[in-house]
Coordinates of C-alpha atoms and ligand atoms in Angstrom, one line a residue:
M1 CA 16.2 94.5 174.0
K2 CA 16.9 93.1 177.4
L3 CA 19.6 94.2 179.8
I4 CA 21.3 91.6 182.0
A5 CA 23.9 92.4 184.7
H6 CA 26.5 89.8 185.5
T7 CA 29.2 90.2 188.2
F8 CA 32.5 88.3 188.5
D9 CA 35.6 88.2 190.6
L10 CA 38.5 88.3 188.1
P11 CA 41.4 86.2 189.6
L12 CA 44.7 88.0 189.4
R13 CA 48.0 86.5 188.3
H14 CA 49.8 88.4 191.1
T15 CA 48.6 89.7 194.4
F16 CA 48.0 93.4 194.0
T17 CA 49.2 95.4 197.0
I18 CA 48.5 99.0 197.9
S19 CA 49.3 100.7 201.3
R20 CA 46.1 99.5 203.0
E21 CA 45.4 96.1 201.6
S22 CA 46.3 93.2 199.3
T23 CA 43.9 91.6 196.9
N24 CA 43.8 88.6 194.7
V25 CA 40.7 89.4 192.8
Q26 CA 39.2 92.3 190.8
P27 CA 35.4 92.5 191.0
T28 CA 33.8 93.5 187.6
L29 CA 30.4 94.2 186.2
I30 CA 29.5 92.8 182.8
V31 CA 26.5 94.2 181.0
E32 CA 24.8 92.0 178.5
L33 CA 22.4 93.5 176.0
T34 CA 20.4 90.9 174.1
D35 CA 17.9 91.2 171.2
G36 CA 17.0 87.5 171.6
T37 CA 19.3 86.4 168.8
H38 CA 22.6 88.2 169.6
S39 CA 24.1 89.3 172.8
G40 CA 26.6 92.2 173.2
Y41 CA 28.8 92.6 176.2
G42 CA 30.4 95.6 178.0
E43 CA 32.5 95.9 181.2
A44 CA 33.2 98.2 184.1
T45 CA 35.5 97.1 186.9
T46 CA 35.0 98.4 190.5
N47 CA 37.3 101.2 191.4
A48 CA 37.9 102.5 195.0
Y49 CA 39.5 105.8 193.8
Y50 CA 36.4 106.8 191.8
G51 CA 34.0 105.3 194.4
M52 CA 32.6 102.7 191.9
T53 CA 31.3 99.7 193.7
L54 CA 29.2 96.9 192.2
D55 CA 26.2 98.1 194.2
R56 CA 26.5 101.7 192.9
M57 CA 27.0 100.6 189.3
Q58 CA 24.1 98.1 189.5
A59 CA 21.8 100.8 190.9
A60 CA 22.8 103.1 188.1
L61 CA 21.9 100.3 185.5
E62 CA 18.5 99.9 187.2
S63 CA 17.8 103.6 186.9
V64 CA 18.1 103.4 183.1
R65 CA 16.7 99.9 182.5
G66 CA 13.5 101.3 181.1
I67 CA 15.2 103.5 178.5
V68 CA 17.6 100.7 177.4
E69 CA 14.9 98.0 177.2
N70 CA 12.5 100.3 175.2
T71 CA 15.1 100.9 172.5
S72 CA 13.7 99.4 169.3
E73 CA 16.4 100.1 166.7
L74 CA 19.8 100.1 168.3
Q75 CA 22.1 103.0 167.4
P76 CA 24.9 103.0 170.1
R77 CA 25.5 106.8 169.7
V78 CA 21.9 107.6 170.0
L79 CA 21.5 105.4 173.1
W80 CA 24.5 107.0 174.7
E81 CA 23.0 110.4 174.3
E82 CA 19.7 109.2 175.8
L83 CA 21.6 107.9 178.9
A84 CA 24.4 110.5 179.3
V85 CA 22.4 112.8 181.6
A86 CA 21.0 110.1 183.8
L87 CA 24.4 108.4 184.2
A88 CA 26.5 111.6 184.5
D89 CA 27.5 110.5 188.0
C90 CA 28.3 106.9 187.0
P91 CA 30.4 107.0 183.8
F92 CA 31.6 103.4 184.5
A93 CA 28.0 102.1 184.2
L94 CA 27.5 104.2 181.1
C95 CA 30.7 102.7 179.6
A96 CA 29.6 99.1 180.2
I97 CA 26.3 99.8 178.5
D98 CA 27.9 101.6 175.6
Q99 CA 30.5 98.9 175.0
A100 CA 27.7 96.3 175.1
A101 CA 25.6 98.4 172.6
Y102 CA 28.5 98.5 170.1
D103 CA 29.2 94.8 170.5
L104 CA 25.5 94.0 169.9
W105 CA 25.2 96.5 167.0
G106 CA 28.2 94.9 165.2
K107 CA 26.9 91.4 165.8
Q108 CA 23.5 92.4 164.4
Q109 CA 25.2 93.5 161.2
G110 CA 27.7 90.7 161.1
K111 CA 30.8 93.0 161.0
P112 CA 33.5 94.1 163.4
V113 CA 32.8 97.5 164.9
Y114 CA 36.1 98.9 163.6
E115 CA 35.0 97.9 160.1
L116 CA 31.6 99.6 160.5
W117 CA 33.5 102.7 161.5
G118 CA 35.5 102.5 158.2
L119 CA 38.8 101.5 159.9
N120 CA 41.2 98.7 159.2
T121 CA 43.6 96.9 161.5
K122 CA 46.5 96.4 159.1
E123 CA 48.8 98.8 160.9
V124 CA 48.0 99.3 164.6
P125 CA 50.2 100.1 167.6
H126 CA 51.5 97.4 169.9
S127 CA 50.4 97.4 173.5
N128 CA 52.8 97.8 176.4
F129 CA 52.9 95.5 179.4
T130 CA 52.6 97.3 182.7
I131 CA 55.0 96.7 185.6
G132 CA 53.7 98.0 189.0
I133 CA 55.8 99.5 191.8
D134 CA 57.6 97.0 193.9
S135 CA 61.1 96.3 195.1
I136 CA 63.5 96.5 192.2
D137 CA 64.1 92.7 192.3
V138 CA 60.5 92.0 192.0
M139 CA 60.1 94.5 189.2
V140 CA 62.9 92.7 187.3
E141 CA 61.2 89.4 188.0
K142 CA 57.9 90.7 186.6
L143 CA 59.7 91.9 183.4
E144 CA 61.4 88.5 183.0
E145 CA 58.2 86.7 183.4
M146 CA 56.9 88.5 180.3
P147 CA 60.1 88.7 178.3
D148 CA 58.8 89.2 174.8
W149 CA 56.7 92.3 175.0
P150 CA 58.1 95.1 172.7
I151 CA 57.1 97.9 175.2
Y152 CA 56.9 98.1 179.0
K153 CA 55.1 100.7 181.0
I154 CA 56.9 101.2 184.3
K155 CA 55.0 102.7 187.3
L156 CA 57.2 105.2 189.1
G157 CA 56.8 107.6 192.0
T158 CA 59.3 106.1 194.5
E159 CA 62.4 107.5 196.1
H160 CA 64.6 105.7 193.5
D161 CA 62.8 106.1 190.2
L162 CA 65.9 106.4 188.0
E163 CA 67.5 103.4 189.7
I164 CA 64.5 101.3 188.8
I165 CA 64.8 102.2 185.1
K166 CA 68.6 101.7 185.1
Q167 CA 68.2 98.2 186.6
L168 CA 65.4 97.2 184.3
R169 CA 67.3 98.5 181.3
K170 CA 70.0 95.8 182.0
H171 CA 67.4 93.1 181.2
T172 CA 65.8 94.3 178.0
R173 CA 66.2 96.4 174.9
A174 CA 62.5 97.0 174.7
T175 CA 60.9 100.5 174.7
F176 CA 60.0 101.9 178.1
R177 CA 57.2 104.2 179.0
V178 CA 57.0 105.6 182.5
D179 CA 53.9 106.5 184.5
A180 CA 54.6 108.7 187.6
N181 CA 50.9 108.8 188.6
C182 CA 51.1 112.4 189.8
G183 CA 54.2 111.5 191.9
W184 CA 56.7 114.2 190.8
T185 CA 57.2 118.0 191.0
A186 CA 57.8 120.0 187.8
D187 CA 61.5 120.2 188.5
E188 CA 61.8 116.5 189.2
A189 CA 59.9 115.8 186.0
I190 CA 62.2 118.0 183.9
Q191 CA 65.3 116.6 185.5
N192 CA 64.2 113.0 185.2
S193 CA 63.2 113.5 181.6
Q194 CA 66.8 114.1 180.6
E195 CA 68.0 110.8 182.2
L196 CA 65.0 108.8 181.1
K197 CA 65.5 109.8 177.5
K198 CA 69.0 108.4 177.6
L199 CA 67.6 105.2 179.0
G200 CA 65.3 104.6 176.1
V201 CA 62.0 105.9 177.6
E202 CA 59.5 107.0 175.0
F203 CA 57.2 109.3 177.1
I204 CA 56.2 110.2 180.6
E205 CA 52.6 109.7 181.7
Q206 CA 51.1 112.2 184.2
P207 CA 54.2 113.4 186.1
L208 CA 52.4 116.0 188.2
P209 CA 49.1 116.1 190.2
R210 CA 46.1 117.3 188.2
E211 CA 46.0 120.5 190.2
D212 CA 49.5 121.7 189.3
V213 CA 48.5 123.5 186.1
E214 CA 51.5 125.9 186.1
G215 CA 53.9 123.1 186.7
A216 CA 52.4 121.2 183.8
R217 CA 52.9 124.1 181.4
K218 CA 56.6 124.3 182.5
V219 CA 57.1 120.6 182.1
F220 CA 55.5 120.7 178.7
Q221 CA 58.0 123.4 177.6
E222 CA 61.1 122.0 179.2
S223 CA 60.8 118.2 179.3
A224 CA 63.2 116.2 177.1
L225 CA 60.4 113.7 176.6
P226 CA 56.7 114.0 175.6
V227 CA 54.2 114.1 178.5
I228 CA 50.9 112.3 178.3
A229 CA 47.9 113.3 180.5
D230 CA 46.0 110.5 182.4
E231 CA 44.6 111.8 185.7
S232 CA 44.4 115.3 184.0
C233 CA 42.2 113.9 181.2
I234 CA 39.2 112.1 182.5
S235 CA 36.2 113.3 180.5
E236 CA 35.5 115.0 177.2
A237 CA 35.7 118.5 178.8
D238 CA 39.3 117.9 179.8
V239 CA 40.8 117.5 176.3
A240 CA 40.9 121.2 175.5
Q241 CA 42.5 121.9 178.9
C242 CA 45.4 119.6 178.0
K243 CA 46.6 121.7 175.1
G244 CA 49.8 123.5 176.0
R245 CA 50.2 121.3 179.1
F246 CA 50.7 117.8 177.6
H247 CA 51.8 116.4 174.3
G248 CA 49.0 113.8 174.3
I249 CA 46.2 112.2 176.3
N250 CA 45.5 108.8 177.7
I251 CA 41.8 107.9 177.4
K252 CA 40.2 105.3 179.7
L253 CA 36.8 104.1 178.6
V254 CA 35.3 103.7 182.0
K255 CA 36.3 107.2 183.1
C256 CA 34.9 109.0 180.0
G257 CA 31.8 106.8 179.6
G258 CA 32.6 104.4 176.8
L259 CA 33.5 104.2 173.1
T260 CA 31.1 107.0 172.0
P261 CA 32.8 109.8 174.0
A262 CA 36.3 108.2 173.5
R263 CA 35.9 108.7 169.7
R264 CA 35.0 112.3 170.1
M265 CA 38.0 112.8 172.5
I266 CA 40.3 111.3 169.9
D267 CA 38.9 113.6 167.2
H268 CA 39.3 116.6 169.5
A269 CA 42.9 115.7 170.5
R270 CA 43.8 115.3 166.8
R271 CA 42.4 118.8 166.0
L272 CA 44.6 120.1 168.8
N273 CA 47.6 118.2 167.3
M274 CA 48.0 116.0 170.3
K275 CA 49.0 112.3 170.5
V276 CA 46.4 109.8 171.6
M277 CA 46.6 106.7 173.8
V278 CA 44.0 104.5 175.2
G279 CA 44.6 102.7 178.5
C280 CA 42.8 99.9 180.4
M281 CA 42.1 98.8 183.9
T282 CA 42.8 95.4 185.3
E283 CA 39.8 93.9 183.3
S284 CA 38.7 91.0 181.3
S285 CA 38.7 90.5 177.5
V286 CA 35.2 92.1 177.4
G287 CA 36.7 95.6 178.1
I288 CA 39.9 94.9 176.2
S289 CA 37.9 93.9 173.0
A290 CA 36.2 97.3 173.1
I291 CA 39.6 99.0 173.2
A292 CA 40.7 96.9 170.2
Q293 CA 38.1 98.6 168.0
L294 CA 39.8 101.9 168.6
L295 CA 43.3 100.7 167.8
P296 CA 43.6 102.0 164.3
L297 CA 43.0 105.5 165.6
L298 CA 45.7 105.5 168.2
D299 CA 49.4 106.3 168.6
Y300 CA 49.9 104.3 171.8
V301 CA 47.9 101.7 173.6
D302 CA 48.0 100.1 177.1
M303 CA 45.6 97.1 176.8
D304 CA 47.4 94.4 178.9
G305 CA 44.5 94.2 181.4
A306 CA 43.5 90.7 180.6
A307 CA 47.1 89.5 180.6
L308 CA 47.2 90.3 184.3
L309 CA 44.5 87.7 185.0
S310 CA 45.1 84.1 185.9
K311 CA 41.8 83.2 184.3
D312 CA 39.6 85.2 181.9
I313 CA 35.8 85.2 181.8
A314 CA 35.5 86.0 178.1
A315 CA 37.1 85.4 174.7
G316 CA 37.6 88.3 172.3
A317 CA 40.5 90.4 171.2
A318 CA 43.6 88.7 172.7
V319 CA 46.8 90.6 173.3
E320 CA 49.9 88.4 173.1
D321 CA 53.4 89.9 173.5
G322 CA 52.0 93.3 172.6
V323 CA 50.2 92.2 169.5
C324 CA 46.4 92.4 169.3
H325 CA 44.8 89.3 167.7
Y326 CA 41.3 90.1 166.5
P327 CA 38.6 87.4 166.9
K328 CA 36.5 86.0 164.0
V329 CA 33.4 87.2 165.8
P330 CA 31.6 90.4 164.7
G331 CA 30.9 93.4 167.0
N332 CA 33.6 93.9 169.5
G333 CA 34.1 90.1 169.2
V334 CA 33.1 89.1 172.7
T335 CA 32.0 85.7 173.8
L336 CA 31.3 85.1 177.5
L337 CA 32.8 81.9 178.7
G338 CA 30.6 79.5 180.7
N339 CA 31.0 77.9 184.1
N340 CA 31.6 81.0 186.2
Ligands
MG1 MG1 48.3 106.3 184.2

């Protein structure tokens, strides 16, 4: 088996602005694993918050190239175990390899990965479309630009959060979810939950900072809406800690290290009676197609990443107005498009 690293700049539909800078592209690392007949693909985007640069992720890949290329009979779970210690500091690279391993494994057997897991896609949740923080006018514009999604996830954490939801509610009857990205106190979260419930909000994602454990317990008890952990649930070890603080968890494949640990996190959360969501980054159809394999196991999904791009680098599972369309290609279904 051979490992090939590709890098791309994914062009964004909208300029993405944070306090320090604006950007029009999202750099991403695509791992290709090939047995000479089939190729599998996996993805990890760069991420400043987690210190994940292309250089760092590529160095991590090189550190395990020998182990990966000496694999004779591919078993993604076994390969993951062989790499987990060496890549403990770089779960993003581990995720890209793990996704590629599943995509190749499925292609070698001529079946979709979800089918090899014994799952079917007859009834799977719809994805939300995410609306980032901006002026209320621009947030309304973003909603109206994507009018047919059944669910919108609205980013909050401003001085006028309830006003944002009230204004957006005038333009759609769709379900709302809100993500405060650690921006509230426990009292704000509890108060906001009452109003947000009346405005047709389904749940609140990560209202408090990860450190506010006592606050999370209070919100869990008193919130009018379910609360879902995101920043508080990064890796497998975090799942147990979320019991009694959250009603569910949002798993991101790059943060936990791929599909292999994500499946264990889902099982663990179910045993603890918690809801399960999987979220994405701004990423191509490579990463989104990996998430699609998990859909039958989920309550909620946020897999709009490729819908935020003006041009994709791959074909695979395609999400249109919240509905995931599965490709007729085995594995995760990824085909890398040419001319990039
Ligand atoms: Mg979030």
